[in-house]
Amino acid sequence: MTDFVISPPPQVALPVAGGGRFPVRRLYCVGRNYAEHVREMGNDLREPPFFFGKPADAIVIDGGGVPYPSHTHDLHHEIELVVAIGTGGNSIRADLALEHVYGYAAGLDMTRRDLQAAAKAAGRPWDMAKGFDHSAPIGVLAPARLIGHPGKGAITLSVNGVERQRGDLQEQIWSVAETIAYLSTLVALRPGDLIMTGTPSGVGPVARGDVLEGHIAGVGGVSATIS
Ligand code: MN
């Protein structure tokens, strides 16, 4: 018996390579973590990265559809390395941070760029630019015990078979370990948390019918179709 007055929402979970599912608690995102992307957005390289969030239920399981969202005419793709936290903590030391990682996946930080630009101009929150429904397609999660901790390697995104984004994980301004260390001073990280670690340059618009295919060397892929 339960005393919930409505049915509780389903647990969001990512499929794991080799079997099983990873239950998702929160989804954090890092802004401005690759120098070339910071430059293409016209921002200051000396400014430290910062964090925003998406709801966990904005996740689209790999291969799923992303309905073109309302209130935008400029939906953008951002391919990102996703870090899955297996053990939590506060103020985690950078030199121990990777021990808290369960695994890695490729993900897409879909963005209503026009709403984000308006929010920036007005000093308003980014939630509706970043955290809309279906805004976070994520691929199969690869456990670190199988793939290790990728500190370098190509991160790419193609749209309809044409490459749009290409970078290398070693171009991240803040490493995964440094990101975990800093984020865990702001909030307690818990098992089930995901961190999207920023996108390389080449972000751009998508249209209905586009097929997005992202890949991260040594990690895996993510695909989504805009419907
Ligand atoms: Mn992003």
Coordinates of C-alpha atoms and ligand atoms in Angstrom, one line a residue:
M1 CA 0.0 0.0 0.0
T2 CA 1.1 3.5 -0.7
D3 CA -0.2 6.9 0.5
F4 CA 0.7 8.7 -2.7
V5 CA -2.4 10.6 -3.9
I6 CA -1.4 10.2 -7.5
S7 CA 0.7 7.6 -9.3
P8 CA 4.4 8.4 -8.7
P9 CA 6.4 9.3 -11.8
P10 CA 8.4 6.5 -13.4
Q11 CA 12.1 6.3 -12.6
V12 CA 14.2 7.7 -15.4
A13 CA 17.1 5.2 -16.3
L14 CA 19.8 4.9 -18.9
P15 CA 20.6 1.5 -20.5
V16 CA 24.1 0.3 -19.5
A17 CA 26.5 -1.5 -21.9
G18 CA 26.7 -5.1 -20.8
G19 CA 23.3 -5.0 -19.1
G20 CA 21.3 -3.3 -16.5
R21 CA 19.9 0.2 -16.2
F22 CA 21.4 3.3 -14.4
P23 CA 18.7 5.2 -12.4
V24 CA 19.0 9.0 -12.9
R25 CA 18.6 11.4 -10.1
R26 CA 19.7 14.8 -11.4
L27 CA 21.1 16.1 -14.7
Y28 CA 23.7 18.9 -14.4
C29 CA 25.2 20.7 -17.3
V30 CA 28.5 22.7 -17.7
G31 CA 28.5 25.9 -19.7
R32 CA 31.5 27.0 -21.8
N33 CA 34.0 24.2 -21.4
Y34 CA 35.7 24.2 -24.8
A35 CA 37.7 27.3 -25.8
E36 CA 36.6 27.3 -29.5
H37 CA 32.9 27.1 -28.4
V38 CA 33.4 29.9 -25.9
R39 CA 34.8 32.0 -28.8
E40 CA 32.0 31.1 -31.2
M41 CA 29.4 32.3 -28.7
G42 CA 31.3 35.6 -28.2
N43 CA 32.2 34.9 -24.5
D44 CA 35.2 35.7 -22.4
L45 CA 37.7 32.8 -22.0
R46 CA 38.8 34.0 -18.6
E47 CA 35.3 33.5 -17.1
P48 CA 35.1 30.2 -15.3
P49 CA 32.6 27.6 -16.4
F50 CA 29.3 27.5 -14.7
F51 CA 26.4 25.1 -14.2
F52 CA 22.8 24.8 -15.1
G53 CA 20.3 21.9 -15.0
K54 CA 17.8 20.0 -17.0
P55 CA 15.1 17.8 -15.4
A56 CA 16.0 14.1 -15.4
D57 CA 12.8 13.4 -17.3
A58 CA 14.0 15.5 -20.2
I59 CA 16.2 12.6 -21.1
V60 CA 15.5 10.8 -24.4
I61 CA 16.8 7.2 -24.5
D62 CA 19.2 6.6 -27.3
G63 CA 17.7 6.4 -30.8
G64 CA 14.5 8.2 -29.7
G65 CA 12.7 11.1 -31.2
V66 CA 13.0 14.7 -30.3
P67 CA 9.8 16.6 -31.2
Y68 CA 10.7 20.1 -32.5
P69 CA 9.8 22.2 -29.5
S70 CA 7.4 25.1 -29.3
H71 CA 8.5 28.7 -28.9
T72 CA 11.7 28.4 -30.9
H73 CA 12.8 28.9 -34.5
D74 CA 16.5 28.1 -33.6
L75 CA 16.8 24.7 -32.0
H76 CA 20.5 23.8 -31.7
H77 CA 22.6 20.6 -31.2
E78 CA 25.4 20.4 -28.6
I79 CA 27.3 17.1 -28.4
E80 CA 28.6 16.4 -24.9
L81 CA 30.4 13.9 -22.8
V82 CA 28.0 12.7 -20.1
V83 CA 29.5 11.6 -16.7
A84 CA 27.5 9.3 -14.5
I85 CA 28.1 9.5 -10.8
G86 CA 28.2 6.2 -9.0
T87 CA 29.1 7.3 -5.5
G88 CA 28.3 10.8 -4.1
G89 CA 30.0 13.3 -1.9
N90 CA 30.5 16.9 -0.9
S91 CA 33.7 18.9 -1.8
I92 CA 35.2 15.9 -3.5
R93 CA 38.9 16.2 -4.0
A94 CA 39.9 16.5 -7.7
D95 CA 42.6 13.8 -7.3
L96 CA 40.0 11.4 -6.0
A97 CA 37.0 12.5 -8.2
L98 CA 37.2 9.9 -10.9
E99 CA 36.6 7.2 -8.2
H100 CA 33.1 8.6 -7.9
V101 CA 32.4 8.0 -11.6
Y102 CA 30.3 5.0 -12.6
G103 CA 30.6 5.5 -16.3
Y104 CA 30.3 7.7 -19.4
A105 CA 27.9 8.3 -22.3
A106 CA 27.5 10.6 -25.3
G107 CA 24.6 13.1 -25.0
L108 CA 23.0 16.0 -26.7
D109 CA 22.3 19.3 -24.9
M110 CA 19.5 20.4 -27.2
T111 CA 19.0 24.2 -26.9
R112 CA 16.4 26.7 -27.9
R113 CA 19.2 29.2 -28.9
D114 CA 16.8 32.1 -29.5
L115 CA 15.2 31.8 -26.1
Q116 CA 18.7 31.5 -24.5
A117 CA 19.8 34.7 -26.3
A118 CA 16.7 36.5 -25.0
A119 CA 17.2 35.2 -21.5
K120 CA 20.9 36.3 -21.5
A121 CA 19.9 39.8 -22.8
A122 CA 17.3 40.1 -20.0
G123 CA 19.3 38.5 -17.3
R124 CA 16.7 35.8 -16.9
P125 CA 17.1 32.1 -16.2
W126 CA 17.9 29.6 -19.0
D127 CA 15.5 26.9 -17.8
M128 CA 13.1 27.2 -20.7
A129 CA 16.0 27.5 -23.2
K130 CA 17.7 24.4 -21.9
G131 CA 15.4 22.2 -19.8
F132 CA 12.4 21.7 -22.1
D133 CA 10.9 18.3 -22.7
H134 CA 13.0 15.9 -24.7
S135 CA 16.0 18.2 -24.5
A136 CA 18.6 15.6 -23.5
P137 CA 19.0 12.6 -25.7
I138 CA 21.7 10.3 -24.1
G139 CA 23.3 7.1 -25.4
V140 CA 24.1 3.8 -23.8
L141 CA 26.1 4.3 -20.6
A142 CA 29.6 2.6 -20.7
P143 CA 30.9 1.6 -17.3
A144 CA 34.3 3.0 -16.3
R145 CA 35.3 -0.5 -15.2
L146 CA 35.1 -1.5 -18.9
I147 CA 36.4 1.7 -20.7
G148 CA 38.4 3.5 -18.1
H149 CA 38.3 7.3 -17.8
P150 CA 38.6 9.0 -21.3
G151 CA 40.7 12.1 -21.0
K152 CA 41.2 12.5 -24.7
G153 CA 39.7 11.4 -27.9
A154 CA 37.4 12.8 -30.7
I155 CA 34.0 14.1 -29.9
T156 CA 31.9 14.6 -33.0
L157 CA 28.4 15.2 -34.2
S158 CA 26.9 14.8 -37.7
V159 CA 23.5 15.9 -39.0
N160 CA 22.1 13.8 -41.9
G161 CA 25.6 12.3 -42.3
V162 CA 27.4 15.7 -42.6
E163 CA 29.9 16.5 -39.8
R164 CA 29.0 19.7 -37.9
Q165 CA 30.9 19.4 -34.6
R166 CA 34.4 18.0 -33.9
G167 CA 36.6 18.5 -30.9
D168 CA 38.7 16.5 -28.5
L169 CA 38.0 15.7 -24.9
Q170 CA 41.5 17.0 -24.0
E171 CA 40.3 20.5 -25.1
Q172 CA 38.0 20.7 -22.1
I173 CA 38.9 23.8 -20.1
W174 CA 37.8 22.0 -16.9
S175 CA 38.6 18.3 -16.8
V176 CA 35.9 15.8 -15.6
A177 CA 37.8 15.5 -12.3
E178 CA 37.9 19.3 -11.8
T179 CA 34.3 19.6 -12.8
I180 CA 33.2 17.0 -10.2
A181 CA 35.4 18.7 -7.6
Y182 CA 33.9 22.1 -8.1
L183 CA 30.3 21.1 -8.6
S184 CA 30.4 19.1 -5.4
T185 CA 31.3 22.3 -3.5
L186 CA 28.0 23.8 -4.8
V187 CA 25.7 20.8 -4.2
A188 CA 26.1 17.3 -2.8
L189 CA 26.6 14.9 -5.6
R190 CA 24.6 11.6 -5.2
P191 CA 24.5 8.3 -7.0
G192 CA 22.4 8.7 -10.1
D193 CA 23.5 12.2 -10.9
L194 CA 24.6 13.0 -14.5
I195 CA 26.9 15.8 -15.7
M196 CA 26.9 17.0 -19.3
T197 CA 30.4 18.5 -19.6
G198 CA 30.0 21.1 -22.3
T199 CA 30.2 21.1 -26.1
P200 CA 33.0 21.8 -28.6
S201 CA 32.5 24.4 -31.4
G202 CA 30.3 23.9 -34.4
V203 CA 26.9 24.2 -32.7
G204 CA 24.1 25.0 -35.1
P205 CA 20.4 24.7 -36.0
V206 CA 18.4 21.5 -36.8
A207 CA 15.1 21.0 -38.6
R208 CA 12.3 18.5 -38.6
G209 CA 13.4 15.2 -40.1
D210 CA 17.1 15.7 -39.3
V211 CA 19.0 12.7 -38.0
L212 CA 21.6 13.5 -35.4
E213 CA 24.5 11.1 -34.7
G214 CA 27.1 11.9 -32.1
H215 CA 30.1 9.8 -31.2
I216 CA 32.8 10.0 -28.6
A217 CA 36.0 7.9 -29.1
G218 CA 36.2 5.1 -26.5
V219 CA 32.8 5.9 -25.0
G220 CA 30.1 5.3 -27.6
G221 CA 27.4 7.2 -29.5
V222 CA 24.0 8.9 -29.3
S223 CA 21.5 9.3 -32.0
A224 CA 18.2 11.2 -32.3
T225 CA 15.7 12.2 -34.9
I226 CA 14.0 15.6 -34.9
S227 CA 10.3 15.0 -35.5
Ligands
MN1 MN 25.8 22.5 -23.5

